[in-house]
Structure formats: structure tokens, C-alpha cells
PDB file of C-alpha atoms in Angstrom:
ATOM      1  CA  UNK M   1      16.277 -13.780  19.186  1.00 44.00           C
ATOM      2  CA  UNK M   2      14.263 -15.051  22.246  1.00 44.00           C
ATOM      3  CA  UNK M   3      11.576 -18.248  20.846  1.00 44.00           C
ATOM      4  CA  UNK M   4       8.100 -17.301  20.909  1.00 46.00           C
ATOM      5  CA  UNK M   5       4.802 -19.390  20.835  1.00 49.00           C
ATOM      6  CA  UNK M   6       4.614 -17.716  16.881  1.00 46.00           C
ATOM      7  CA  UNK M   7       6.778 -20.249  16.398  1.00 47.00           C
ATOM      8  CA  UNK M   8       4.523 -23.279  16.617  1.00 51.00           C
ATOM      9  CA  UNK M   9       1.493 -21.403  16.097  1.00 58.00           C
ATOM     10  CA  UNK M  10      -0.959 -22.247  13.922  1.00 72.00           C
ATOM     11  CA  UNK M  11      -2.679 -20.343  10.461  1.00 77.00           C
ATOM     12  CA  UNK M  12      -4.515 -17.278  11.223  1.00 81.00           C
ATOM     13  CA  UNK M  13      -7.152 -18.054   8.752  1.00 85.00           C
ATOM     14  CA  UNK M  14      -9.181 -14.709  10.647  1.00 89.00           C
ATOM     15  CA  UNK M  15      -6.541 -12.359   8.685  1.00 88.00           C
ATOM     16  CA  UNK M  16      -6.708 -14.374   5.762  1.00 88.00           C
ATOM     17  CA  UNK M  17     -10.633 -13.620   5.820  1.00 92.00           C
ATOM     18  CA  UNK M  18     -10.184 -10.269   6.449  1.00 92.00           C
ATOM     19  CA  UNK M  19      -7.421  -9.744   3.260  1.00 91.00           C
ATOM     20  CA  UNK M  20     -10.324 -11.412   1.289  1.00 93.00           C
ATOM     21  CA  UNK M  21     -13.099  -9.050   2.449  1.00 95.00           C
ATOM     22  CA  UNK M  22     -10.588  -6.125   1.729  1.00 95.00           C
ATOM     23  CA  UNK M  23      -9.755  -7.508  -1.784  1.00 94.00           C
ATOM     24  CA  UNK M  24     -13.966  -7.492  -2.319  1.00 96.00           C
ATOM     25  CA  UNK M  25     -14.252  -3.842  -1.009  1.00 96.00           C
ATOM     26  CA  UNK M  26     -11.612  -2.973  -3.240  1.00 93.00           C
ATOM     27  CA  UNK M  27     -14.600  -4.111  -5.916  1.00 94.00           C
ATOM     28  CA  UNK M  28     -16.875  -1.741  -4.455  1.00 94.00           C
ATOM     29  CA  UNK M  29     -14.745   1.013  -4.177  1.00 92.00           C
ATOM     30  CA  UNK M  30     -13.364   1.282  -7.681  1.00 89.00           C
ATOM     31  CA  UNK M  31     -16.682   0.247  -9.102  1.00 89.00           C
ATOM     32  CA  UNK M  32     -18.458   3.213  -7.135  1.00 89.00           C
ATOM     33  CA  UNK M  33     -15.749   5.163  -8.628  1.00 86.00           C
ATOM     34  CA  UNK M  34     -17.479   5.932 -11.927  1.00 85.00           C
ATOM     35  CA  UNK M  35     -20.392   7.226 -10.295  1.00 89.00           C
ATOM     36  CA  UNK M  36     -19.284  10.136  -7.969  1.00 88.00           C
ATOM     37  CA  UNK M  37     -20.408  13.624  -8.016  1.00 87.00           C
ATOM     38  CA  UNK M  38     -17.051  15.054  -6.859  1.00 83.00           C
ATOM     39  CA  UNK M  39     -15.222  15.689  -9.939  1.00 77.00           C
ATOM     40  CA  UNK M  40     -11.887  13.299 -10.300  1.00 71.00           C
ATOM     41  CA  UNK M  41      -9.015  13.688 -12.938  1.00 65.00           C
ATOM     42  CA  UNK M  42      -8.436  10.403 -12.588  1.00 62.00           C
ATOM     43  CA  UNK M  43     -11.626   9.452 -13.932  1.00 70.00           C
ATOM     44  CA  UNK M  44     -11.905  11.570 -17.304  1.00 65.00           C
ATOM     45  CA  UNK M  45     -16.023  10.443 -18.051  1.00 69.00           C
ATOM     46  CA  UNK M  46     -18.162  10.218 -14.764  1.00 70.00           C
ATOM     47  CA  UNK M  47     -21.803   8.530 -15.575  1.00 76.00           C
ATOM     48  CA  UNK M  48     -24.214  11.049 -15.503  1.00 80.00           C
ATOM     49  CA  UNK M  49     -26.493   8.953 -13.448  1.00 84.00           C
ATOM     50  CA  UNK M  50     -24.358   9.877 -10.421  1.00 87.00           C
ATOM     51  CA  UNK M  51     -24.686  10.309  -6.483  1.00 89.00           C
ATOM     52  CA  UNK M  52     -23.560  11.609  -3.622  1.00 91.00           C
ATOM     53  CA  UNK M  53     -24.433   7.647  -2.102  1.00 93.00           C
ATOM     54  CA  UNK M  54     -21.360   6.569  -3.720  1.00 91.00           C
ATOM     55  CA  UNK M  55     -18.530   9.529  -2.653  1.00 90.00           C
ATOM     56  CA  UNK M  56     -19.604   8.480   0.763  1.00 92.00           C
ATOM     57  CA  UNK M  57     -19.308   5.045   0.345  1.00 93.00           C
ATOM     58  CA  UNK M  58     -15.641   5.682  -1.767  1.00 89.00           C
ATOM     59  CA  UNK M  59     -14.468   7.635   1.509  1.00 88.00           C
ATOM     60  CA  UNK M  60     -15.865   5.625   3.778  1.00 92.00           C
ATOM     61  CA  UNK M  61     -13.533   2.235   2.170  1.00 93.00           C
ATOM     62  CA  UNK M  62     -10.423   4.387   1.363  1.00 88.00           C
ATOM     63  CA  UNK M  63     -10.294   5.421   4.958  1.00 86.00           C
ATOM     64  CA  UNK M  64      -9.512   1.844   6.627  1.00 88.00           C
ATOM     65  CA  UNK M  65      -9.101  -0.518   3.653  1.00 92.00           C
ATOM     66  CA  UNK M  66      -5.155  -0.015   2.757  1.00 90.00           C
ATOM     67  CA  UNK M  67      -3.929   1.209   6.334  1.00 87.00           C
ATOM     68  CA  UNK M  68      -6.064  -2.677   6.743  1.00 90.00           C
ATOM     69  CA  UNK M  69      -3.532  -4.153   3.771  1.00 91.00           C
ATOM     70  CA  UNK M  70      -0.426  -2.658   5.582  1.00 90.00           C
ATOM     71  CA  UNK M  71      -1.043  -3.483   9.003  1.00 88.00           C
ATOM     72  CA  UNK M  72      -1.736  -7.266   7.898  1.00 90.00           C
ATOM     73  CA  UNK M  73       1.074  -7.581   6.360  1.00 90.00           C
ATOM     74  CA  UNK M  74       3.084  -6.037   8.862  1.00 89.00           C
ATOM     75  CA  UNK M  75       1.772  -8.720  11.583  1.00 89.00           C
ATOM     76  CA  UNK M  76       2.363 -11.983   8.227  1.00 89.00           C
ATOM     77  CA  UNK M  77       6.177 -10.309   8.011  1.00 90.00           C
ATOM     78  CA  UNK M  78       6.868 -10.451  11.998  1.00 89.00           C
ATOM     79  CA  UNK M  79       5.529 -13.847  12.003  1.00 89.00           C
ATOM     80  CA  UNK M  80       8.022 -15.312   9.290  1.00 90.00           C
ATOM     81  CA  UNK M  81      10.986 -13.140  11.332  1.00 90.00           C
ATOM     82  CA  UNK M  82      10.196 -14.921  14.379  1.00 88.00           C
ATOM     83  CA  UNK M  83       9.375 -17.971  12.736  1.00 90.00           C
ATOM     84  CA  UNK M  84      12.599 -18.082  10.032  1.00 92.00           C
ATOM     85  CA  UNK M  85      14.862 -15.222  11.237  1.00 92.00           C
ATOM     86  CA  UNK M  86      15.653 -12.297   9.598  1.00 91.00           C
ATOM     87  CA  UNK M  87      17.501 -13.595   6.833  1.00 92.00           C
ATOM     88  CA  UNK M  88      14.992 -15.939   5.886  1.00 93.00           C
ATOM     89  CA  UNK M  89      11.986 -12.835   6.666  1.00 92.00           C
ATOM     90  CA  UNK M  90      13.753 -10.529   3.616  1.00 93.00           C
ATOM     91  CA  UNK M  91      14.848 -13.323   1.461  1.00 94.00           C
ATOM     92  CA  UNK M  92      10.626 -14.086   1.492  1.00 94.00           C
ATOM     93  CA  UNK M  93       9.818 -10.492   0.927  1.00 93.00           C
ATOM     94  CA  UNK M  94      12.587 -10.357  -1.836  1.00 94.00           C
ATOM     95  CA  UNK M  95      10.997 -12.872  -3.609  1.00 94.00           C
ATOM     96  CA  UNK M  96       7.122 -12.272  -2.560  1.00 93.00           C
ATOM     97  CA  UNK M  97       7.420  -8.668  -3.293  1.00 93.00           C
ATOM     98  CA  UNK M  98      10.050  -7.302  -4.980  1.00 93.00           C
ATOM     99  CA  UNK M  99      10.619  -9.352  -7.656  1.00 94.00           C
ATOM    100  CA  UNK M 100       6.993  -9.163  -8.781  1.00 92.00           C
ATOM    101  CA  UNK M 101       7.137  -5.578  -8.103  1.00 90.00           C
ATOM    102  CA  UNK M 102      10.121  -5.486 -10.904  1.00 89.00           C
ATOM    103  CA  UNK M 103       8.714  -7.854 -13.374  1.00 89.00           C
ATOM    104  CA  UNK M 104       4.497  -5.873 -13.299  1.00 88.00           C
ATOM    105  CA  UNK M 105       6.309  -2.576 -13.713  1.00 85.00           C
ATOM    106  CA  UNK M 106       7.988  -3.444 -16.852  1.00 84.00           C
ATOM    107  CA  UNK M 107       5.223  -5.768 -17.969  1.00 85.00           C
ATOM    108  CA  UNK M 108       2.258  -3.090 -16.999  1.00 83.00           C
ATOM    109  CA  UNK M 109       4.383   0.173 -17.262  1.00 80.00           C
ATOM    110  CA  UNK M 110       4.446   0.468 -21.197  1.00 82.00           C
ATOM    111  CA  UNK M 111       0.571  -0.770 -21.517  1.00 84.00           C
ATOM    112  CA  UNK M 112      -0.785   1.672 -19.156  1.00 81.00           C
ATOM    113  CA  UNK M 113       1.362   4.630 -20.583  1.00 80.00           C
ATOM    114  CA  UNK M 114      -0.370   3.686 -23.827  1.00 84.00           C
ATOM    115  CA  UNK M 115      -3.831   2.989 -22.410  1.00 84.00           C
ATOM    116  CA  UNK M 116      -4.092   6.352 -20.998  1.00 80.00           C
ATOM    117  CA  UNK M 117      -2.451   7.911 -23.770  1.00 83.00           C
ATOM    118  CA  UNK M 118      -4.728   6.549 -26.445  1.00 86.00           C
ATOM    119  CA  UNK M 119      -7.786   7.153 -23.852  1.00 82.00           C
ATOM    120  CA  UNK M 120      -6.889  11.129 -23.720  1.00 81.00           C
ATOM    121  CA  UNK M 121      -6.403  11.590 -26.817  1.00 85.00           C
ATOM    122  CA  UNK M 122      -9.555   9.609 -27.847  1.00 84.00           C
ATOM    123  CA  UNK M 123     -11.295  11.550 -25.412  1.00 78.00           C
ATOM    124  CA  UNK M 124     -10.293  15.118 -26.833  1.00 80.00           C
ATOM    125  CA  UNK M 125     -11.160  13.728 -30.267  1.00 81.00           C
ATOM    126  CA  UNK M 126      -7.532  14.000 -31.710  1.00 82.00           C
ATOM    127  CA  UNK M 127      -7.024  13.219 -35.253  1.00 83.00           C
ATOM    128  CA  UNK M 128      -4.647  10.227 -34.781  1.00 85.00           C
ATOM    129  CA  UNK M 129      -5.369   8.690 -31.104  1.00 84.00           C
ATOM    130  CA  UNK M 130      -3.356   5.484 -31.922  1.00 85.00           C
ATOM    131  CA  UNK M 131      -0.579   6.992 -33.141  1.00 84.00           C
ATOM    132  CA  UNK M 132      -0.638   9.582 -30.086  1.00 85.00           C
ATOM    133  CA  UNK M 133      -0.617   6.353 -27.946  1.00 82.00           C
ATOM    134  CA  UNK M 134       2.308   4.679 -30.059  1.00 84.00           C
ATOM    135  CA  UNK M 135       4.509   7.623 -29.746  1.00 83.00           C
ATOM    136  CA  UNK M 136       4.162   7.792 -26.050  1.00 78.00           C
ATOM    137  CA  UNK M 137       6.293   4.455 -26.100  1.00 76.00           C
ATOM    138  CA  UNK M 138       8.659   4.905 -28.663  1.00 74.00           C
ATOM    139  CA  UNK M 139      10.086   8.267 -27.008  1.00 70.00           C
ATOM    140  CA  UNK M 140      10.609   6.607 -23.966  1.00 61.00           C
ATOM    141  CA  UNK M 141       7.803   7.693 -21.230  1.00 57.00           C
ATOM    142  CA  UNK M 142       7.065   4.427 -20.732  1.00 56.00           C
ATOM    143  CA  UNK M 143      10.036   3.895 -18.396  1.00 56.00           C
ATOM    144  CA  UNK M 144       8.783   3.126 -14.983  1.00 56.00           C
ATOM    145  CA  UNK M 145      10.192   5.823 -12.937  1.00 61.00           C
ATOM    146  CA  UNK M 146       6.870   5.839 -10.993  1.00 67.00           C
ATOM    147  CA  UNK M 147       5.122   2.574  -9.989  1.00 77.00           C
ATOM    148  CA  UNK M 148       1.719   4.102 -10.195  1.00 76.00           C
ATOM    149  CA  UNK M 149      -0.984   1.373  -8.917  1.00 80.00           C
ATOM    150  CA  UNK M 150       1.527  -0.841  -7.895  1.00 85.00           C
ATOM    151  CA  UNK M 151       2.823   1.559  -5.208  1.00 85.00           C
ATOM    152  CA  UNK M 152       1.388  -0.411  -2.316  1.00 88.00           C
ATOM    153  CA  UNK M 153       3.659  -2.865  -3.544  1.00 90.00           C
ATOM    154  CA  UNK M 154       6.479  -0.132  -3.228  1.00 88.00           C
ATOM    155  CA  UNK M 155       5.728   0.799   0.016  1.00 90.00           C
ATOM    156  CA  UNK M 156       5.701  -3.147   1.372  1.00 92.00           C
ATOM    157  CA  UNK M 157       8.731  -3.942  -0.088  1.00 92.00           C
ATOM    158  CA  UNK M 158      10.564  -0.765   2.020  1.00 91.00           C
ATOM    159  CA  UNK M 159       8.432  -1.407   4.650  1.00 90.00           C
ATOM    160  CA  UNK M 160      10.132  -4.667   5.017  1.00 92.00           C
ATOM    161  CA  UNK M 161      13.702  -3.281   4.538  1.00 92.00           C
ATOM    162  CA  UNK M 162      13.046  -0.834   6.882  1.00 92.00           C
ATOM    163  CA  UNK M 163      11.801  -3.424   9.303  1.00 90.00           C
ATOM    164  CA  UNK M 164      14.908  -5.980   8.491  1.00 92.00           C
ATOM    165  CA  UNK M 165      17.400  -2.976   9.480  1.00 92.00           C
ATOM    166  CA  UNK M 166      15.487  -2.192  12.873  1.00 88.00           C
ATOM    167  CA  UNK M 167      15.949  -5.739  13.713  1.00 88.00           C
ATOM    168  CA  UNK M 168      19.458  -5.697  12.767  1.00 89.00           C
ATOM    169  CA  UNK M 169      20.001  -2.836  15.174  1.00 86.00           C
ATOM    170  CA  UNK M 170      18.120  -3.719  18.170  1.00 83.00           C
ATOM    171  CA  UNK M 171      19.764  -6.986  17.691  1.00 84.00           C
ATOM    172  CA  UNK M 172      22.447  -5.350  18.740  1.00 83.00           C
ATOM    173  CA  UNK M 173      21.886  -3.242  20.779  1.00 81.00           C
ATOM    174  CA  UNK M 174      19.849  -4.590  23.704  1.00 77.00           C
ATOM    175  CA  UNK M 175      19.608  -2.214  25.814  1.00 78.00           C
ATOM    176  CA  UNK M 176      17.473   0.183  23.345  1.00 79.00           C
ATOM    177  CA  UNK M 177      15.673  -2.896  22.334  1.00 81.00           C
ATOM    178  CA  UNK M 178      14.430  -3.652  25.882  1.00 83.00           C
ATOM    179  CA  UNK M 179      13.554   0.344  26.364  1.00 85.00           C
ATOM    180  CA  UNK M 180      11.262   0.071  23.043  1.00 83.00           C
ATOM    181  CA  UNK M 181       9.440  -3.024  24.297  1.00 84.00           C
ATOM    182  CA  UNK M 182       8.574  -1.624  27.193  1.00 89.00           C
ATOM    183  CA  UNK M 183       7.438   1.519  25.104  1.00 88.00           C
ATOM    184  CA  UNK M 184       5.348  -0.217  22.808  1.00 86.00           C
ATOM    185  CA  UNK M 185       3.825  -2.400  25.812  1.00 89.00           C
ATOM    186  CA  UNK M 186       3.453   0.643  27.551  1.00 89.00           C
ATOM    187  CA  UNK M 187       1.242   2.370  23.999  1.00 88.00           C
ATOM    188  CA  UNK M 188      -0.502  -1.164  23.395  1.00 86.00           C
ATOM    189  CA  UNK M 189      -1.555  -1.683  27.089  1.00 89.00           C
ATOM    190  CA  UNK M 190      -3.080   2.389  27.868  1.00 89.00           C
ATOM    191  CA  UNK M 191      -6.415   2.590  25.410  1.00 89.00           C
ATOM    192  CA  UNK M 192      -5.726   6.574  25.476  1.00 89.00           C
ATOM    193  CA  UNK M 193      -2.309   6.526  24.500  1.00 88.00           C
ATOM    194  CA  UNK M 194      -2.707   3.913  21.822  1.00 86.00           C
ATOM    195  CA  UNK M 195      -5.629   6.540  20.625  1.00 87.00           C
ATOM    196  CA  UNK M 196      -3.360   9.203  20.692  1.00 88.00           C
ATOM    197  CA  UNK M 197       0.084   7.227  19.123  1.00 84.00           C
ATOM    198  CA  UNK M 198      -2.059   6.272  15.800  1.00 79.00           C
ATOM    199  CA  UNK M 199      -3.748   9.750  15.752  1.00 79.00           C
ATOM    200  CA  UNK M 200      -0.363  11.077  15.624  1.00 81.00           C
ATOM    201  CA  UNK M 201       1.057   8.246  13.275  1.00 75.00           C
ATOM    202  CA  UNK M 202      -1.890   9.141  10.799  1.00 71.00           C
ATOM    203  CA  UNK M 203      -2.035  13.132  10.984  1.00 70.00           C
ATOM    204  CA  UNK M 204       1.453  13.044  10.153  1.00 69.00           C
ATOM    205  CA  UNK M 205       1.621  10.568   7.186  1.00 63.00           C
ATOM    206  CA  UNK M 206      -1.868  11.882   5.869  1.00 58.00           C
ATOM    207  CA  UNK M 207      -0.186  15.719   5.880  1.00 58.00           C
ATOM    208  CA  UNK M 208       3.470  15.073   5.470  1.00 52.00           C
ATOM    209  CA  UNK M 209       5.349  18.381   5.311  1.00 45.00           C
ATOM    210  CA  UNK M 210       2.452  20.946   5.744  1.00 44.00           C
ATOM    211  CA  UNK M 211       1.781  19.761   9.418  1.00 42.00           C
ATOM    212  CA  UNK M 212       4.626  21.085  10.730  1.00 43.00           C
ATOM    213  CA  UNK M 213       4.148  24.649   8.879  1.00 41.00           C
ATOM    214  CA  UNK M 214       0.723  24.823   9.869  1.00 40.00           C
TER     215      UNK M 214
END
């Protein structure tokens, strides 16, 4: 792999300052949560004293504020691969992100289960709540076979697999390696095609299957 100028470059303490003001929004966001008019299974007991103030300002932060997360940490992980190599770039992720992916799910998996177990059944006034919440552990729904808010996590960690194997391939294969730089220089340089790549990049992950039936 060709040496770059990431390799003696310096902190970017800019994208550390934005993470931070992303972390803070994420404050806002779920705070505001409680409030909304738009009714949300997620949140069982809205306030009462509710407006339509904080659904805009909910959209408004879930529209940039994780794409924000991913694309960081996109640009942190292709700064350690030029900086370390590739090996190096997924033995960091390994231990930066998957292992505390594995170690939270187990830890957080069996108290939210019974969190939002003994919650419902609190909630619908059931006769025994605590032993509604106990039973959801002991018959084995607990088991994390969904990551639930540590998906971003999820997603990073095969984010950076995903990446690791491209770079295994193109590493081979030069020719298609050159013929994608010269792509992506090509989408990077041209405002209007940039536009119109992340338009496309964004429809498609935001719709998934249904925007190619529609």
C-alpha cells in the first residue's frame, strides 16, 4: 500500500469535537423523546404536556446525527489502515468494537429484557409485575439474538469487516483498484454527482427492498 501524508499526520481534534457535539444531541434527542405528539410504541407513557416543537426537533437530529457517527468512524478506521495496515486496522476494531459489543450484550441483554418486561406489565397493572419480569429470564428470552441499542455497534463492527475484505481484494487486484479511485475522485470532485451518489446511497438504505417494487 502506497505511504500517504495520514501517516505522519497529526490528531483531528475537529472530528473529535464534532463526535462530542453528536454525543450532546443524542441528549436532546432522547430527552425530547418523552414529549412528542406523534404516538411511539417505544415510548409506552408520553407527558401530557407535549408538542409538536419537539417531533421536529427529534427529526430534525435523527436525520444527520448517526449517518454523522458512521461516516466519522469510517474516515478514524481508514486512518489506522493507512497508518498500521490492515492487519493492525481489524485487530483495533476487534478489540475497540467487537469485543465490547460481545461483553454489553450479555451484560445489558438480560437487564433490559427484564426492564421492559417488568415496565409492561407494570404498566397494564398485572397482578405480579416482578414475577412477569423474572420469568422473562428464566425461560430464556433474554438471549441476545438481537443487539437492540447497541446495533450501531453491530453495524461498525461489519462495517469494518466489510471494509478489511475490500482492501484485501483491491490489494490484489490493481487494476480494479485504480478504476475505483478514479471513480470515487471522479464522484468527490463533480458537486452534482456527489449530490446524486449519496441521494442514491440514502434512498436505498432508508427503503431497502420496497424501492425496487415501487
Amino acid at each position: 500500500m502506497e505511504t500517504t501524508d495520514l501517516q505522519t499526520s497529526e490528531r483531528v481534534y475537529a472530528l473529535d469535537a464534532l463526535r462530542s457535539i453528536m454525543m450532546l444531541l443524542g441528549i436532546v434527542l432522547h430527552g425530547s423523546a418523552a414529549y412528542i405528539v406523534t404516538k411511539n410504541e417505544l415510548w409506552p407513557l408520553p407527558d401530557s404536556a407535549n408538542s409538536l416543537l419537539f417531533d421536529l426537533t427529534c427529526g430534525f437530529i435523527h436525520c444527520f446525527r448517526m449517518p454523522v457517527f458512521f461516516v466519522a468512524s469510517g474516515f478514524f478506521c481508514a486512518l489506522l489502515l493507512y497508518k498500521k495496515g490492515p492487519r493492525a486496522m481489524l485487530i483495533n476494531r476487534f478489540k475497540r468494537i467487537v469485543l465490547p459489543l460481545l461483553v454489553f450484550t450479555l451484560i445489558l441483554g438480560p437487564l433490559e429484557t427484564f426492564v421492559i418486561t417488568y415496565s409492561g406489565a407494570k404498566l397494564s397493572h398485572a397482578l405480579f409485575p416482578l414475577q412477569t419480569g423474572w420469568k422473562a429470564l428464566t425461560t430464556g428470552k433474554f438471549l441476545p439474538f438481537q443487539v437492540d441499542h447497541l446495533w450501531f455497534i453491530y453495524f461498525l463492527a461489519l462495517y469494518a469487516g466489510i471494509g478489511w475484505l475490500l482492501v484485501m481484494v483491491f490489494q490484489k487486484a490493481e487494476t480494479y483498484t485504480e478504476t475505483v479511485r478514479r471513480l470515487t475522485t471522479i464522484i468527490i470532485q463533480n458537486f452534482w454527482v456527489r449530490i446524486l451518489a449519496w441521494a442514491s446511497c440514502f434512498f436505498f438504505v432508508f427503503t431497502g427492498s420496497e424501492a425496487l417494487i415501487c
